[in-house]
PDB file of C-alpha atoms in Angstrom:
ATOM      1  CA  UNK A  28      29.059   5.597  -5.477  1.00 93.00           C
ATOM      2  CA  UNK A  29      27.457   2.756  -3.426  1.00 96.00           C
ATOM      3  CA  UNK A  30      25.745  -0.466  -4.156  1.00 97.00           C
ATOM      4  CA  UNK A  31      22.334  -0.981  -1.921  1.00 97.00           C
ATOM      5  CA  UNK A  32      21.267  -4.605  -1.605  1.00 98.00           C
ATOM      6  CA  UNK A  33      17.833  -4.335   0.148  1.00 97.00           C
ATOM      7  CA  UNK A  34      16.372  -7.834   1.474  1.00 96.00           C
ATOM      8  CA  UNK A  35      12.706  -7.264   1.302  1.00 95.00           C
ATOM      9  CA  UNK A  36       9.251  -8.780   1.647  1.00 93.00           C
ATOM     10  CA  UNK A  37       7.926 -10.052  -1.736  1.00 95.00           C
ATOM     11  CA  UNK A  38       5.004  -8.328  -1.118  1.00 94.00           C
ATOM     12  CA  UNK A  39       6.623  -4.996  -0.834  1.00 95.00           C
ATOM     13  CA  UNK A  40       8.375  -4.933  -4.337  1.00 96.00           C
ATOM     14  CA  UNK A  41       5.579  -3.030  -6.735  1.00 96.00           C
ATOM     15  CA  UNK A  42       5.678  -0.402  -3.406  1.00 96.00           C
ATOM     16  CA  UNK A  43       9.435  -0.332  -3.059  1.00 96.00           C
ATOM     17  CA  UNK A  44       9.714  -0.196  -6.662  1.00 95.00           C
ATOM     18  CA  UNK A  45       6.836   2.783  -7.333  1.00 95.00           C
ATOM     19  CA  UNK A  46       8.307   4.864  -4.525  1.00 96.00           C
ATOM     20  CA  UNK A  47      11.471   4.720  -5.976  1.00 95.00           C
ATOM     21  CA  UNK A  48      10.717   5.464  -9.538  1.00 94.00           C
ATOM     22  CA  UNK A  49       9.201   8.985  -8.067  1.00 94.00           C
ATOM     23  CA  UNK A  50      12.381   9.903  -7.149  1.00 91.00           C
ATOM     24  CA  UNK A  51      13.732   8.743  -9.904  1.00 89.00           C
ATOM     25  CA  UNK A  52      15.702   6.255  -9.074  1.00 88.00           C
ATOM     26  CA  UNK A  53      14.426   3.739 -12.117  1.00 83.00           C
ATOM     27  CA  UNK A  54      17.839   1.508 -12.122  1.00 89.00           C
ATOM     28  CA  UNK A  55      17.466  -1.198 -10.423  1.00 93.00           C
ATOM     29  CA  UNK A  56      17.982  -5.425 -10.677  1.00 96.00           C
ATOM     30  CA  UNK A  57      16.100  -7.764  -8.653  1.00 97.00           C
ATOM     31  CA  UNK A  58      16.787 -11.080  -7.308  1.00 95.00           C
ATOM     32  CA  UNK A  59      14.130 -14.141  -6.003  1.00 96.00           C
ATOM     33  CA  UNK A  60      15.662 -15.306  -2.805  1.00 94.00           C
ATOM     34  CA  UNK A  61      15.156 -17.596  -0.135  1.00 87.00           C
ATOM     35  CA  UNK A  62      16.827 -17.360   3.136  1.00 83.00           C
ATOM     36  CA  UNK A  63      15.809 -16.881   7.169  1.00 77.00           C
ATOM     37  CA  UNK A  64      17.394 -15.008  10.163  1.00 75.00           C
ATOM     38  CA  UNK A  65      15.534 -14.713  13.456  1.00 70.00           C
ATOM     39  CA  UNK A  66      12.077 -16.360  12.255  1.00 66.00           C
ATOM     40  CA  UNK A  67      14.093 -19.796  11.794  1.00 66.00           C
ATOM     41  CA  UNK A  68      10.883 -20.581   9.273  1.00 64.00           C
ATOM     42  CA  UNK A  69       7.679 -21.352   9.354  1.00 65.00           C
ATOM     43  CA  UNK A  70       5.040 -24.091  10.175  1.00 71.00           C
ATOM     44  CA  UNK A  71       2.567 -24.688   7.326  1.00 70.00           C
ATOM     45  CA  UNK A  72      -0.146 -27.030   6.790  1.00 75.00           C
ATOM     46  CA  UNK A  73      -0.875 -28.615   3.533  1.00 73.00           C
ATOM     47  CA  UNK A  74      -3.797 -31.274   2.930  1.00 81.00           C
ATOM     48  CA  UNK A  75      -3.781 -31.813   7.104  1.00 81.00           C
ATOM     49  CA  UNK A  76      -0.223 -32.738   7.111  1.00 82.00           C
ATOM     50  CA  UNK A  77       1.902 -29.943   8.906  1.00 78.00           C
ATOM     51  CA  UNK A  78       5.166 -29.394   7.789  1.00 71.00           C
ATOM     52  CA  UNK A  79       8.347 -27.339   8.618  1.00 72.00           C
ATOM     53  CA  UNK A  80       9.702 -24.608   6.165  1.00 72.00           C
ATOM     54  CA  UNK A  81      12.838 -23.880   6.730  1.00 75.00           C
ATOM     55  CA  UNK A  82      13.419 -21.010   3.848  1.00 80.00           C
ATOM     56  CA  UNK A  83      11.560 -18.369   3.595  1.00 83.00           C
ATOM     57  CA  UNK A  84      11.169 -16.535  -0.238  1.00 89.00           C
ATOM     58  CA  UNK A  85      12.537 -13.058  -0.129  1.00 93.00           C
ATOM     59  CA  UNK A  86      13.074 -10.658  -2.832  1.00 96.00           C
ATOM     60  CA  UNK A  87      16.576  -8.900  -3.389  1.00 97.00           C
ATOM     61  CA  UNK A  88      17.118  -5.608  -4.508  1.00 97.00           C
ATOM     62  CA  UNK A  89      20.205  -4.349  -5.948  1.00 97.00           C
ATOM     63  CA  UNK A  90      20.469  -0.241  -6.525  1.00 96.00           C
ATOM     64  CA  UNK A  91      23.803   1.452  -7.416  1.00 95.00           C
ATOM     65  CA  UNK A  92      23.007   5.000  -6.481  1.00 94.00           C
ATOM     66  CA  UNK A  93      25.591   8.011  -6.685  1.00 92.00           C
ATOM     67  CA  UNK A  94      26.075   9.169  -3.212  1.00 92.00           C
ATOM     68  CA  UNK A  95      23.562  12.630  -3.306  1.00 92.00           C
ATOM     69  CA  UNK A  96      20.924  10.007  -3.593  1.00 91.00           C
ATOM     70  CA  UNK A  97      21.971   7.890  -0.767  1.00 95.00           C
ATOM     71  CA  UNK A  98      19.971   9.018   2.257  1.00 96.00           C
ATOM     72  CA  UNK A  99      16.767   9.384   0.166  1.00 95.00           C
ATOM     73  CA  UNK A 100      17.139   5.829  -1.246  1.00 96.00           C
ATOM     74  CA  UNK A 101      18.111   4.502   1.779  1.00 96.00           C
ATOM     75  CA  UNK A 102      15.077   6.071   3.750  1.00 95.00           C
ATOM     76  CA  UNK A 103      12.044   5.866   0.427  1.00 95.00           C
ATOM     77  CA  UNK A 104      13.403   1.696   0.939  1.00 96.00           C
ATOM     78  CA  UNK A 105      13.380   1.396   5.279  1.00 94.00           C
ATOM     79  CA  UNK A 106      10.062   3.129   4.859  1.00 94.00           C
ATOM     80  CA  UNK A 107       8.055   1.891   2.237  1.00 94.00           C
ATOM     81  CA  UNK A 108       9.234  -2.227   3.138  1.00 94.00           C
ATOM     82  CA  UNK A 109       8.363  -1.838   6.497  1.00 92.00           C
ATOM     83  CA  UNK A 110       5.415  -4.182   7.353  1.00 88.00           C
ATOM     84  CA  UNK A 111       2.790  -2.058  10.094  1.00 80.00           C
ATOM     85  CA  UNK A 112       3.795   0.815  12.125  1.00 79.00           C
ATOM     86  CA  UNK A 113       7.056  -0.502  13.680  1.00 79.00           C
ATOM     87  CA  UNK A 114       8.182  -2.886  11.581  1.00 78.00           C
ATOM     88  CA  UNK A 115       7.840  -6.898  12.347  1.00 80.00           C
ATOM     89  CA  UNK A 116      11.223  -9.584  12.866  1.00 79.00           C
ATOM     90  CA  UNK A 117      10.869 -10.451   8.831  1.00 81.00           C
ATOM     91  CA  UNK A 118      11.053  -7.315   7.194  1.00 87.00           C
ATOM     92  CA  UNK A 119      14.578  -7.577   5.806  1.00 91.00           C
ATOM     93  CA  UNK A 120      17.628  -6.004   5.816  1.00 94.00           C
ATOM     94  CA  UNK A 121      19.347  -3.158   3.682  1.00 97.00           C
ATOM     95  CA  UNK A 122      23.550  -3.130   2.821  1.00 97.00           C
ATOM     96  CA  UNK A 123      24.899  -0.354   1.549  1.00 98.00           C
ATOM     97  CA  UNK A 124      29.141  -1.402  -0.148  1.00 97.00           C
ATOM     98  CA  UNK A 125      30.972   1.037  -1.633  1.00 96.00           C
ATOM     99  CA  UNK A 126      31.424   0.699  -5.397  1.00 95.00           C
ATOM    100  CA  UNK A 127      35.102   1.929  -6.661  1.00 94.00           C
ATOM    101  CA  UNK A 128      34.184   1.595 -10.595  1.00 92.00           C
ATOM    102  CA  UNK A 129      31.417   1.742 -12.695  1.00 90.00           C
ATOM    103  CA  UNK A 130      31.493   0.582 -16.729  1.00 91.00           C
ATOM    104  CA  UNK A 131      28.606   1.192 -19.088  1.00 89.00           C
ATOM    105  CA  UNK A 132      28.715  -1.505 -21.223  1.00 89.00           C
ATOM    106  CA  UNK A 133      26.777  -0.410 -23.505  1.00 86.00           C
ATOM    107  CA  UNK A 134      28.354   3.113 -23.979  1.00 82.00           C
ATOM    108  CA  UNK A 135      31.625   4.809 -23.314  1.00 84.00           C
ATOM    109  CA  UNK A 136      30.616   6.363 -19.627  1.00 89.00           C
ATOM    110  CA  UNK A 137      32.875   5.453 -16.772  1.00 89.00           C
ATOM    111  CA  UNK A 138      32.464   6.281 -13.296  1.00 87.00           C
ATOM    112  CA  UNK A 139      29.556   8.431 -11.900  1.00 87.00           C
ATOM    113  CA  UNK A 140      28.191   9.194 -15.102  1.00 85.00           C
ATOM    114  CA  UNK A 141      27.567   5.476 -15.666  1.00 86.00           C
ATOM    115  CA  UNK A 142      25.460   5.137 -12.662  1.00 83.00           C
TER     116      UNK A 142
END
């Protein structure tokens, strides 16, 4: 079992999201965030007056997937966030942790089953 925790575009969520839920992978939390890593924020203007953001908002996705559905997550997510044809500094990252328990709260399942 692994946890993915993909830092995406908030554009790209309804995509990331639909292409996901076609593989049915339908599980998933997701997180407002605001953070920066190479683009070191952005200068924006408002009324004239330019001004210096230093956090930029990014959306968080958390996915605990058993590991047969690994790769396909893994690649539906690189693929479908991706801005153009290469990718741009901005897009995000993706973390894949290993999970050693899993406990439906809600029911009795434990492990894989509760996934």
């Amino acid at each position: 079992m692994k946890l993915i925790v993909a830092v995406i575009q908030p554009t790209k969520l309804d995509s990331v999201r639909t292409a996901l839920s076609e593989m049915a992978v339908e599980r998933l939390t997701v997180f407002d965030a605001e953070g920066y890593g190479r683009q070191r924020g952005q200068t924006a203007t408002f009324r004239g007056i330019e001004y210096q953001t230093n956090l930029l908002r990014k959306v968080i996705v958390e996915i605990a997937v058993n590991d047969d559905f690994l790769d396909k997550t893994l690649s539906i997510i690189e693929n479908v966030a991706r801005t153009g044809q290469e990718g741009n500094i901005g897009d995000g990252k993706i973390l894949v942790l290993p999970i050693e328990q899993v406990v439906q709260i809600g029911g009795k399942e434990k492990g894989p089953s509760a996934v």
